[in-house]
Every structure is written in C-alpha cells, then in structure tokens.
PDB file of C-alpha atoms in Angstrom:
ATOM      1  CA  ASP L  20     -66.420 -36.243  52.309  1.00 52.00           C
ATOM      2  CA  GLY L  21     -68.594 -38.697  54.247  1.00 66.00           C
ATOM      3  CA  GLY L  22     -71.508 -36.289  53.950  1.00 93.00           C
ATOM      4  CA  ILE L  23     -71.803 -36.794  50.192  1.00 96.00           C
ATOM      5  CA  THR L  24     -73.284 -39.997  48.847  1.00 96.00           C
ATOM      6  CA  GLN L  25     -73.603 -41.161  45.267  1.00 97.00           C
ATOM      7  CA  SER L  26     -75.577 -44.102  44.032  1.00 95.00           C
ATOM      8  CA  PRO L  27     -75.290 -46.513  42.490  1.00 95.00           C
ATOM      9  CA  LYS L  28     -71.567 -47.224  42.675  1.00 95.00           C
ATOM     10  CA  TYR L  29     -71.685 -49.115  39.364  1.00 95.00           C
ATOM     11  CA  LEU L  30     -74.274 -48.642  36.637  1.00 94.00           C
ATOM     12  CA  PHE L  31     -74.713 -50.422  33.347  1.00 92.00           C
ATOM     13  CA  ARG L  32     -76.776 -48.912  30.576  1.00 89.00           C
ATOM     14  CA  LYS L  33     -77.962 -50.230  27.299  1.00 89.00           C
ATOM     15  CA  GLU L  34     -77.673 -47.982  24.291  1.00 86.00           C
ATOM     16  CA  GLY L  35     -80.715 -45.728  23.917  1.00 86.00           C
ATOM     17  CA  GLN L  36     -81.585 -45.753  27.615  1.00 90.00           C
ATOM     18  CA  ASN L  37     -81.717 -42.793  29.949  1.00 93.00           C
ATOM     19  CA  VAL L  38     -80.208 -43.323  33.389  1.00 95.00           C
ATOM     20  CA  THR L  39     -80.176 -41.150  36.494  1.00 96.00           C
ATOM     21  CA  LEU L  40     -77.264 -40.858  38.903  1.00 97.00           C
ATOM     22  CA  SER L  41     -78.012 -39.809  42.443  1.00 98.00           C
ATOM     23  CA  CYS L  42     -76.056 -37.304  44.532  1.00 98.00           C
ATOM     24  CA  GLU L  43     -77.138 -36.456  48.082  1.00 98.00           C
ATOM     25  CA  GLN L  44     -75.397 -34.320  50.702  1.00 97.00           C
ATOM     26  CA  ASN L  45     -76.025 -33.581  54.365  1.00 95.00           C
ATOM     27  CA  LEU L  46     -73.360 -30.899  54.688  1.00 92.00           C
ATOM     28  CA  ASN L  47     -75.799 -28.019  54.157  1.00 91.00           C
ATOM     29  CA  HIS L  48     -73.619 -26.853  51.281  1.00 91.00           C
ATOM     30  CA  ASP L  49     -75.143 -24.451  48.811  1.00 90.00           C
ATOM     31  CA  ALA L  50     -73.333 -25.358  45.611  1.00 91.00           C
ATOM     32  CA  MET L  51     -73.246 -28.751  43.915  1.00 94.00           C
ATOM     33  CA  TYR L  52     -71.363 -29.917  40.833  1.00 95.00           C
ATOM     34  CA  TRP L  53     -71.201 -32.843  38.442  1.00 97.00           C
ATOM     35  CA  TYR L  54     -67.936 -33.860  36.785  1.00 97.00           C
ATOM     36  CA  ARG L  55     -67.051 -36.502  34.273  1.00 97.00           C
ATOM     37  CA  GLN L  56     -63.684 -38.283  34.393  1.00 95.00           C
ATOM     38  CA  ASP L  57     -62.408 -40.441  31.569  1.00 92.00           C
ATOM     39  CA  PRO L  58     -59.454 -42.836  32.034  1.00 84.00           C
ATOM     40  CA  GLY L  59     -56.200 -40.931  32.332  1.00 78.00           C
ATOM     41  CA  GLN L  60     -57.989 -37.621  32.075  1.00 82.00           C
ATOM     42  CA  GLY L  61     -58.797 -34.702  34.313  1.00 87.00           C
ATOM     43  CA  LEU L  62     -62.215 -33.669  35.559  1.00 93.00           C
ATOM     44  CA  ARG L  63     -64.601 -31.955  33.185  1.00 93.00           C
ATOM     45  CA  LEU L  64     -67.572 -29.975  34.477  1.00 94.00           C
ATOM     46  CA  ILE L  65     -71.005 -31.082  33.270  1.00 97.00           C
ATOM     47  CA  TYR L  66     -73.433 -28.953  35.292  1.00 97.00           C
ATOM     48  CA  TYR L  67     -73.428 -26.985  38.505  1.00 94.00           C
ATOM     49  CA  SER L  68     -75.984 -25.414  40.823  1.00 93.00           C
ATOM     50  CA  GLN L  69     -75.387 -22.660  43.330  1.00 89.00           C
ATOM     51  CA  ILE L  70     -78.923 -22.444  44.732  1.00 89.00           C
ATOM     52  CA  VAL L  71     -82.092 -24.490  44.705  1.00 93.00           C
ATOM     53  CA  ASN L  72     -84.105 -24.365  41.474  1.00 95.00           C
ATOM     54  CA  ASP L  73     -81.187 -22.916  39.536  1.00 94.00           C
ATOM     55  CA  PHE L  74     -78.343 -24.565  37.601  1.00 95.00           C
ATOM     56  CA  GLN L  75     -75.866 -23.738  34.853  1.00 94.00           C
ATOM     57  CA  LYS L  76     -74.233 -25.695  32.071  1.00 96.00           C
ATOM     58  CA  GLY L  77     -70.591 -26.583  32.389  1.00 94.00           C
ATOM     59  CA  ASP L  78     -68.167 -27.369  29.604  1.00 91.00           C
ATOM     60  CA  ILE L  79     -69.727 -30.653  28.436  1.00 95.00           C
ATOM     61  CA  ALA L  80     -73.465 -30.386  29.181  1.00 96.00           C
ATOM     62  CA  GLU L  81     -74.722 -31.845  25.903  1.00 96.00           C
ATOM     63  CA  GLY L  82     -76.555 -35.115  26.445  1.00 96.00           C
ATOM     64  CA  TYR L  83     -77.009 -34.532  30.181  1.00 97.00           C
ATOM     65  CA  SER L  84     -79.728 -32.965  32.305  1.00 97.00           C
ATOM     66  CA  VAL L  85     -80.043 -32.055  35.995  1.00 98.00           C
ATOM     67  CA  SER L  86     -82.518 -30.775  38.547  1.00 97.00           C
ATOM     68  CA  ARG L  87     -82.113 -29.062  41.912  1.00 97.00           C
ATOM     69  CA  GLU L  88     -85.463 -29.234  43.674  1.00 97.00           C
ATOM     70  CA  LYS L  89     -83.914 -29.660  47.116  1.00 96.00           C
ATOM     71  CA  LYS L  90     -80.723 -28.298  48.627  1.00 95.00           C
ATOM     72  CA  GLU L  91     -79.600 -31.803  49.534  1.00 96.00           C
ATOM     73  CA  SER L  92     -80.055 -33.423  46.136  1.00 98.00           C
ATOM     74  CA  PHE L  93     -78.643 -32.871  42.651  1.00 98.00           C
ATOM     75  CA  PRO L  94     -79.439 -35.828  40.360  1.00 98.00           C
ATOM     76  CA  LEU L  95     -77.827 -36.167  36.943  1.00 98.00           C
ATOM     77  CA  THR L  96     -79.610 -37.823  34.031  1.00 97.00           C
ATOM     78  CA  VAL L  97     -77.521 -39.231  31.229  1.00 96.00           C
ATOM     79  CA  THR L  98     -79.764 -39.219  28.189  1.00 94.00           C
ATOM     80  CA  SER L  99     -79.618 -41.273  25.010  1.00 88.00           C
ATOM     81  CA  ALA L 100     -78.302 -38.155  23.290  1.00 87.00           C
ATOM     82  CA  GLN L 101     -74.962 -38.647  25.080  1.00 88.00           C
ATOM     83  CA  LYS L 102     -73.163 -40.831  22.560  1.00 86.00           C
ATOM     84  CA  ASN L 103     -70.195 -41.879  24.681  1.00 90.00           C
ATOM     85  CA  PRO L 104     -71.333 -41.912  28.304  1.00 93.00           C
ATOM     86  CA  THR L 105     -68.969 -44.562  29.668  1.00 94.00           C
ATOM     87  CA  ALA L 106     -66.996 -42.741  32.375  1.00 95.00           C
ATOM     88  CA  PHE L 107     -66.546 -42.152  36.092  1.00 96.00           C
ATOM     89  CA  TYR L 108     -69.002 -39.513  37.348  1.00 97.00           C
ATOM     90  CA  LEU L 109     -68.189 -37.430  40.398  1.00 97.00           C
ATOM     91  CA  CYS L 110     -70.467 -35.165  42.367  1.00 97.00           C
ATOM     92  CA  ALA L 111     -68.983 -32.365  44.472  1.00 96.00           C
ATOM     93  CA  THR L 112     -70.206 -29.695  46.870  1.00 94.00           C
ATOM     94  CA  THR L 113     -68.926 -26.352  48.092  1.00 90.00           C
ATOM     95  CA  SER L 114     -69.694 -24.131  51.024  1.00 79.00           C
ATOM     96  CA  ALA L 115     -68.891 -20.448  50.858  1.00 67.00           C
ATOM     97  CA  ILE L 116     -68.894 -20.210  54.647  1.00 55.00           C
ATOM     98  CA  LEU L 117     -65.644 -18.765  56.064  1.00 48.00           C
ATOM     99  CA  GLY L 118     -64.555 -17.819  52.580  1.00 49.00           C
ATOM    100  CA  THR L 119     -63.472 -21.270  51.516  1.00 56.00           C
ATOM    101  CA  ASP L 120     -64.220 -22.522  48.048  1.00 72.00           C
ATOM    102  CA  THR L 121     -63.042 -26.035  48.783  1.00 84.00           C
ATOM    103  CA  GLN L 122     -64.846 -28.686  46.799  1.00 90.00           C
ATOM    104  CA  TYR L 123     -65.586 -32.001  48.463  1.00 92.00           C
ATOM    105  CA  PHE L 124     -66.234 -35.012  46.290  1.00 95.00           C
ATOM    106  CA  GLY L 125     -68.584 -37.943  46.586  1.00 97.00           C
ATOM    107  CA  PRO L 126     -67.346 -41.512  45.989  1.00 96.00           C
ATOM    108  CA  GLY L 127     -68.386 -41.538  42.350  1.00 96.00           C
ATOM    109  CA  THR L 128     -70.505 -43.656  40.013  1.00 97.00           C
ATOM    110  CA  ARG L 129     -68.898 -45.719  37.286  1.00 96.00           C
ATOM    111  CA  LEU L 130     -71.203 -45.867  34.269  1.00 95.00           C
ATOM    112  CA  THR L 131     -70.684 -48.429  31.534  1.00 94.00           C
ATOM    113  CA  VAL L 132     -72.646 -48.645  28.305  1.00 89.00           C
ATOM    114  CA  LEU L 133     -73.204 -52.199  27.135  1.00 85.00           C
TER     115      LEU L 133
ATOM    116  CA  GLY H1379     -61.312 -19.685  27.674  1.00 69.00           C
ATOM    117  CA  GLU H1380     -59.878 -20.470  31.094  1.00 80.00           C
ATOM    118  CA  ASN H1381     -57.194 -23.111  31.029  1.00 89.00           C
ATOM    119  CA  VAL H1382     -54.906 -24.923  33.472  1.00 94.00           C
ATOM    120  CA  GLU H1383     -51.825 -26.703  32.186  1.00 96.00           C
ATOM    121  CA  GLN H1384     -50.176 -29.324  34.406  1.00 97.00           C
ATOM    122  CA  HIS H1385     -46.743 -30.898  34.021  1.00 97.00           C
ATOM    123  CA  PRO H1386     -45.392 -33.511  33.999  1.00 97.00           C
ATOM    124  CA  SER H1387     -48.088 -36.033  33.111  1.00 96.00           C
ATOM    125  CA  THR H1388     -46.099 -38.813  34.777  1.00 97.00           C
ATOM    126  CA  LEU H1389     -43.395 -38.662  37.432  1.00 98.00           C
ATOM    127  CA  SER H1390     -41.360 -41.490  38.897  1.00 98.00           C
ATOM    128  CA  VAL H1391     -39.125 -40.963  41.937  1.00 98.00           C
ATOM    129  CA  GLN H1392     -37.266 -43.095  44.435  1.00 98.00           C
ATOM    130  CA  GLU H1393     -38.606 -43.295  47.958  1.00 97.00           C
ATOM    131  CA  GLY H1394     -37.186 -40.449  50.001  1.00 97.00           C
ATOM    132  CA  ASP H1395     -36.663 -38.146  47.024  1.00 97.00           C
ATOM    133  CA  SER H1396     -38.664 -34.978  46.403  1.00 98.00           C
ATOM    134  CA  ALA H1397     -41.361 -34.562  43.761  1.00 98.00           C
ATOM    135  CA  VAL H1398     -42.466 -31.332  42.106  1.00 98.00           C
ATOM    136  CA  ILE H1399     -45.560 -30.831  39.976  1.00 98.00           C
ATOM    137  CA  LYS H1400     -46.158 -27.543  38.176  1.00 98.00           C
ATOM    138  CA  CYS H1401     -49.304 -25.835  36.903  1.00 98.00           C
ATOM    139  CA  THR H1402     -49.951 -22.672  34.949  1.00 97.00           C
ATOM    140  CA  TYR H1403     -53.265 -20.892  34.643  1.00 96.00           C
ATOM    141  CA  SER H1404     -54.635 -18.395  32.160  1.00 93.00           C
ATOM    142  CA  ASP H1405     -57.167 -16.316  34.121  1.00 90.00           C
ATOM    143  CA  SER H1406     -55.389 -13.643  36.152  1.00 89.00           C
ATOM    144  CA  ALA H1407     -58.567 -13.232  38.255  1.00 87.00           C
ATOM    145  CA  SER H1408     -58.091 -16.717  39.752  1.00 89.00           C
ATOM    146  CA  ASN H1409     -57.674 -16.455  43.502  1.00 89.00           C
ATOM    147  CA  TYR H1410     -57.875 -19.993  44.865  1.00 91.00           C
ATOM    148  CA  PHE H1411     -55.666 -22.948  43.950  1.00 95.00           C
ATOM    149  CA  PRO H1412     -56.351 -26.387  45.442  1.00 95.00           C
ATOM    150  CA  TRP H1413     -54.440 -29.623  44.931  1.00 97.00           C
ATOM    151  CA  TYR H1414     -56.179 -32.990  44.987  1.00 97.00           C
ATOM    152  CA  LYS H1415     -54.840 -36.527  45.326  1.00 97.00           C
ATOM    153  CA  GLN H1416     -56.773 -39.351  43.683  1.00 96.00           C
ATOM    154  CA  GLU H1417     -56.015 -42.999  44.322  1.00 95.00           C
ATOM    155  CA  LEU H1418     -57.122 -45.560  41.763  1.00 91.00           C
ATOM    156  CA  GLY H1419     -60.900 -45.889  41.617  1.00 88.00           C
ATOM    157  CA  LYS H1420     -61.466 -43.425  44.438  1.00 92.00           C
ATOM    158  CA  ARG H1421     -62.623 -39.847  44.823  1.00 95.00           C
ATOM    159  CA  PRO H1422     -60.214 -36.888  44.659  1.00 95.00           C
ATOM    160  CA  GLN H1423     -59.165 -35.746  48.125  1.00 95.00           C
ATOM    161  CA  LEU H1424     -57.985 -32.226  48.915  1.00 95.00           C
ATOM    162  CA  ILE H1425     -54.413 -32.285  50.191  1.00 96.00           C
ATOM    163  CA  ILE H1426     -53.509 -28.589  50.276  1.00 96.00           C
ATOM    164  CA  ASP H1427     -54.731 -25.283  48.905  1.00 94.00           C
ATOM    165  CA  ILE H1428     -53.493 -21.720  48.622  1.00 93.00           C
ATOM    166  CA  ARG H1429     -55.091 -18.339  48.102  1.00 90.00           C
ATOM    167  CA  SER H1430     -53.707 -15.546  45.992  1.00 84.00           C
ATOM    168  CA  ASN H1431     -52.799 -13.380  48.987  1.00 83.00           C
ATOM    169  CA  VAL H1432     -49.989 -15.745  50.073  1.00 84.00           C
ATOM    170  CA  GLY H1433     -46.965 -17.055  48.212  1.00 90.00           C
ATOM    171  CA  GLU H1434     -46.324 -20.329  50.003  1.00 94.00           C
ATOM    172  CA  LYS H1435     -48.090 -22.768  52.291  1.00 94.00           C
ATOM    173  CA  LYS H1436     -46.744 -25.878  54.013  1.00 96.00           C
ATOM    174  CA  ASP H1437     -48.343 -28.882  55.651  1.00 94.00           C
ATOM    175  CA  GLN H1438     -45.782 -31.401  56.909  1.00 96.00           C
ATOM    176  CA  ARG H1439     -44.163 -32.946  53.802  1.00 97.00           C
ATOM    177  CA  ILE H1440     -46.338 -31.033  51.353  1.00 98.00           C
ATOM    178  CA  ALA H1441     -45.942 -27.434  50.226  1.00 98.00           C
ATOM    179  CA  VAL H1442     -47.462 -25.276  47.534  1.00 98.00           C
ATOM    180  CA  THR H1443     -45.929 -22.135  46.053  1.00 97.00           C
ATOM    181  CA  LEU H1444     -47.731 -19.496  44.008  1.00 96.00           C
ATOM    182  CA  ASN H1445     -46.305 -16.932  41.599  1.00 95.00           C
ATOM    183  CA  LYS H1446     -49.149 -14.633  40.620  1.00 93.00           C
ATOM    184  CA  THR H1447     -47.063 -12.579  38.233  1.00 93.00           C
ATOM    185  CA  ALA H1448     -46.082 -15.613  36.212  1.00 94.00           C
ATOM    186  CA  LYS H1449     -49.476 -17.287  36.806  1.00 95.00           C
ATOM    187  CA  HIS H1450     -48.044 -20.554  37.963  1.00 95.00           C
ATOM    188  CA  PHE H1451     -48.143 -22.644  41.108  1.00 97.00           C
ATOM    189  CA  SER H1452     -46.367 -25.788  42.175  1.00 98.00           C
ATOM    190  CA  LEU H1453     -46.782 -28.742  44.528  1.00 98.00           C
ATOM    191  CA  HIS H1454     -43.721 -29.960  46.395  1.00 98.00           C
ATOM    192  CA  ILE H1455     -43.644 -33.304  48.182  1.00 98.00           C
ATOM    193  CA  THR H1456     -40.549 -34.045  50.235  1.00 97.00           C
ATOM    194  CA  GLU H1457     -39.347 -37.379  51.595  1.00 98.00           C
ATOM    195  CA  THR H1458     -41.720 -39.257  49.311  1.00 98.00           C
ATOM    196  CA  GLN H1459     -43.193 -42.548  50.450  1.00 97.00           C
ATOM    197  CA  PRO H1460     -44.818 -45.384  48.460  1.00 96.00           C
ATOM    198  CA  GLU H1461     -48.241 -44.314  49.753  1.00 96.00           C
ATOM    199  CA  ASP H1462     -47.763 -40.977  47.980  1.00 98.00           C
ATOM    200  CA  SER H1463     -48.227 -42.870  44.696  1.00 98.00           C
ATOM    201  CA  ALA H1464     -51.430 -41.550  43.106  1.00 97.00           C
ATOM    202  CA  VAL H1465     -52.723 -39.088  40.541  1.00 97.00           C
ATOM    203  CA  TYR H1466     -52.436 -35.449  41.571  1.00 98.00           C
ATOM    204  CA  PHE H1467     -54.628 -32.673  40.140  1.00 97.00           C
ATOM    205  CA  CYS H1468     -54.164 -28.956  40.397  1.00 97.00           C
ATOM    206  CA  ALA H1469     -57.047 -26.553  39.912  1.00 94.00           C
ATOM    207  CA  ALA H1470     -57.688 -22.838  39.640  1.00 93.00           C
ATOM    208  CA  ASP H1471     -60.864 -21.089  40.707  1.00 89.00           C
ATOM    209  CA  THR H1472     -62.226 -18.716  38.088  1.00 80.00           C
ATOM    210  CA  GLY H1473     -65.716 -18.677  39.558  1.00 79.00           C
ATOM    211  CA  LYS H1474     -65.689 -22.407  38.981  1.00 83.00           C
ATOM    212  CA  LEU H1475     -62.812 -24.841  39.357  1.00 88.00           C
ATOM    213  CA  ILE H1476     -60.749 -25.575  36.250  1.00 90.00           C
ATOM    214  CA  PHE H1477     -58.665 -28.730  36.676  1.00 93.00           C
ATOM    215  CA  GLY H1478     -55.329 -29.666  35.188  1.00 94.00           C
ATOM    216  CA  GLN H1479     -54.981 -32.964  33.349  1.00 94.00           C
ATOM    217  CA  GLY H1480     -53.327 -34.719  36.271  1.00 95.00           C
ATOM    218  CA  THR H1481     -49.893 -36.107  37.145  1.00 97.00           C
ATOM    219  CA  THR H1482     -49.392 -39.780  37.877  1.00 97.00           C
ATOM    220  CA  LEU H1483     -46.775 -40.011  40.618  1.00 98.00           C
ATOM    221  CA  GLN H1484     -45.026 -43.303  41.195  1.00 98.00           C
ATOM    222  CA  VAL H1485     -42.793 -43.647  44.255  1.00 98.00           C
ATOM    223  CA  LYS H1486     -40.479 -46.645  43.958  1.00 96.00           C
ATOM    224  CA  PRO H1487     -39.484 -48.380  47.204  1.00 93.00           C
TER     225      PRO H1487
END
C-alpha cells in the first residue's frame, strides 16, 4: 500500500469548477482503478485502466474523466458535469503477476463541494 | 448485471465472541473473492482472500469459506477484539471487482 500515493488528502471545490485528483504508484502494476465511496456505502467503480493509453468506464463514469499517459500515473478529473461530487475517492492498483488479482488501495482524497 | 449482496449491514458482538459476515454473488464466472477491512477515514486493507478452487482458507483468527454451488462466501472472525471494530467489505472478481455494501462490526469490550 505504501507504493500508492494520492494527493491532495483533502480538496475543496466550488460549484462549476473542474478539479483533478492525483494517483501515482511505484509498484510497477499494470492496472489502475478509481472508486468513489459515499458515507456508509460501498465502493463504486468510476474508471479503470489496464494498460497505458487505454481506459474503460466503470459504473458511474458520468461527470468524470481520466488519462493514462504513463504507467505510474492515473489522474482523475471531476468535472462541473458531476452534480454531487462530495465523496471519498480511492485509487487502486493490481498486478497480474503470480496470478493474483489483489487490489491495493491508496490513502484516498476527500473531496468537498462548497 | 453483476451484483454482490452483503449481510448484515451492522453487527455488534461482545469481545471474545465470533462474528460472521455473509456475501452472495450473481456471476457464476467469478473466481476470486477478497475481503477488506476499512477503519474510519482510512483506505481498505486486504485481510484475506480465496479463489474458486478452494473451499476454505484460514489466517489465524480469520477464515473465509466459499460455496460455489450456492454462490456465497463468508468471513468468520473468532475471538473478536476491540481492534477488529471496522467496516468489512466483500468483493467478487468478474473481470473487475464488485464490492458488497459493507458491514460495520462493533466489538464491545
């Protein structure tokens, strides 16, 4: 888990603003994921990427965008089209080496809309 | 679509008692089932996982059982301690992880 960093830890956004959440990993993992967690709820998949320059929508992609230009980085942009973005955002990575699909999570970013 | 149901949503036990959390999944092709523990404000941490080619796995006070025919799997925590208090999530891998809604476990001293 220490090989995955997310920044910032807390983020405040005004309505109508786009904000970008950072996720970096030094684990040499191929796949990266973004989840959203609302209070008292489970984790919902926003976007995921299995290789550089390729990504797929998850269950709640509307209002979000991503890029995967480098293996180590998978930033998430929360756009003004996301009407209720206040949540805890978690980035995760997976390595398929040795047949494990274990996902490791970063420390998260708590986004609040003012 | 793929779905994972988790029960109960909250569980309160006395220290030293056992706790059991159950999950059912819909996609029979699922072959990997991890369990995560999440303390308040922190990231989920993997505590145990099981693959579809085994029926049970133990790690000290924690065990997971899998019934592929019935498409359900369970987490068993024995001799619970106050530090076991957290939210626990099950998940099933259908090509991507589908998470249950979580169980808030409270262990009373």
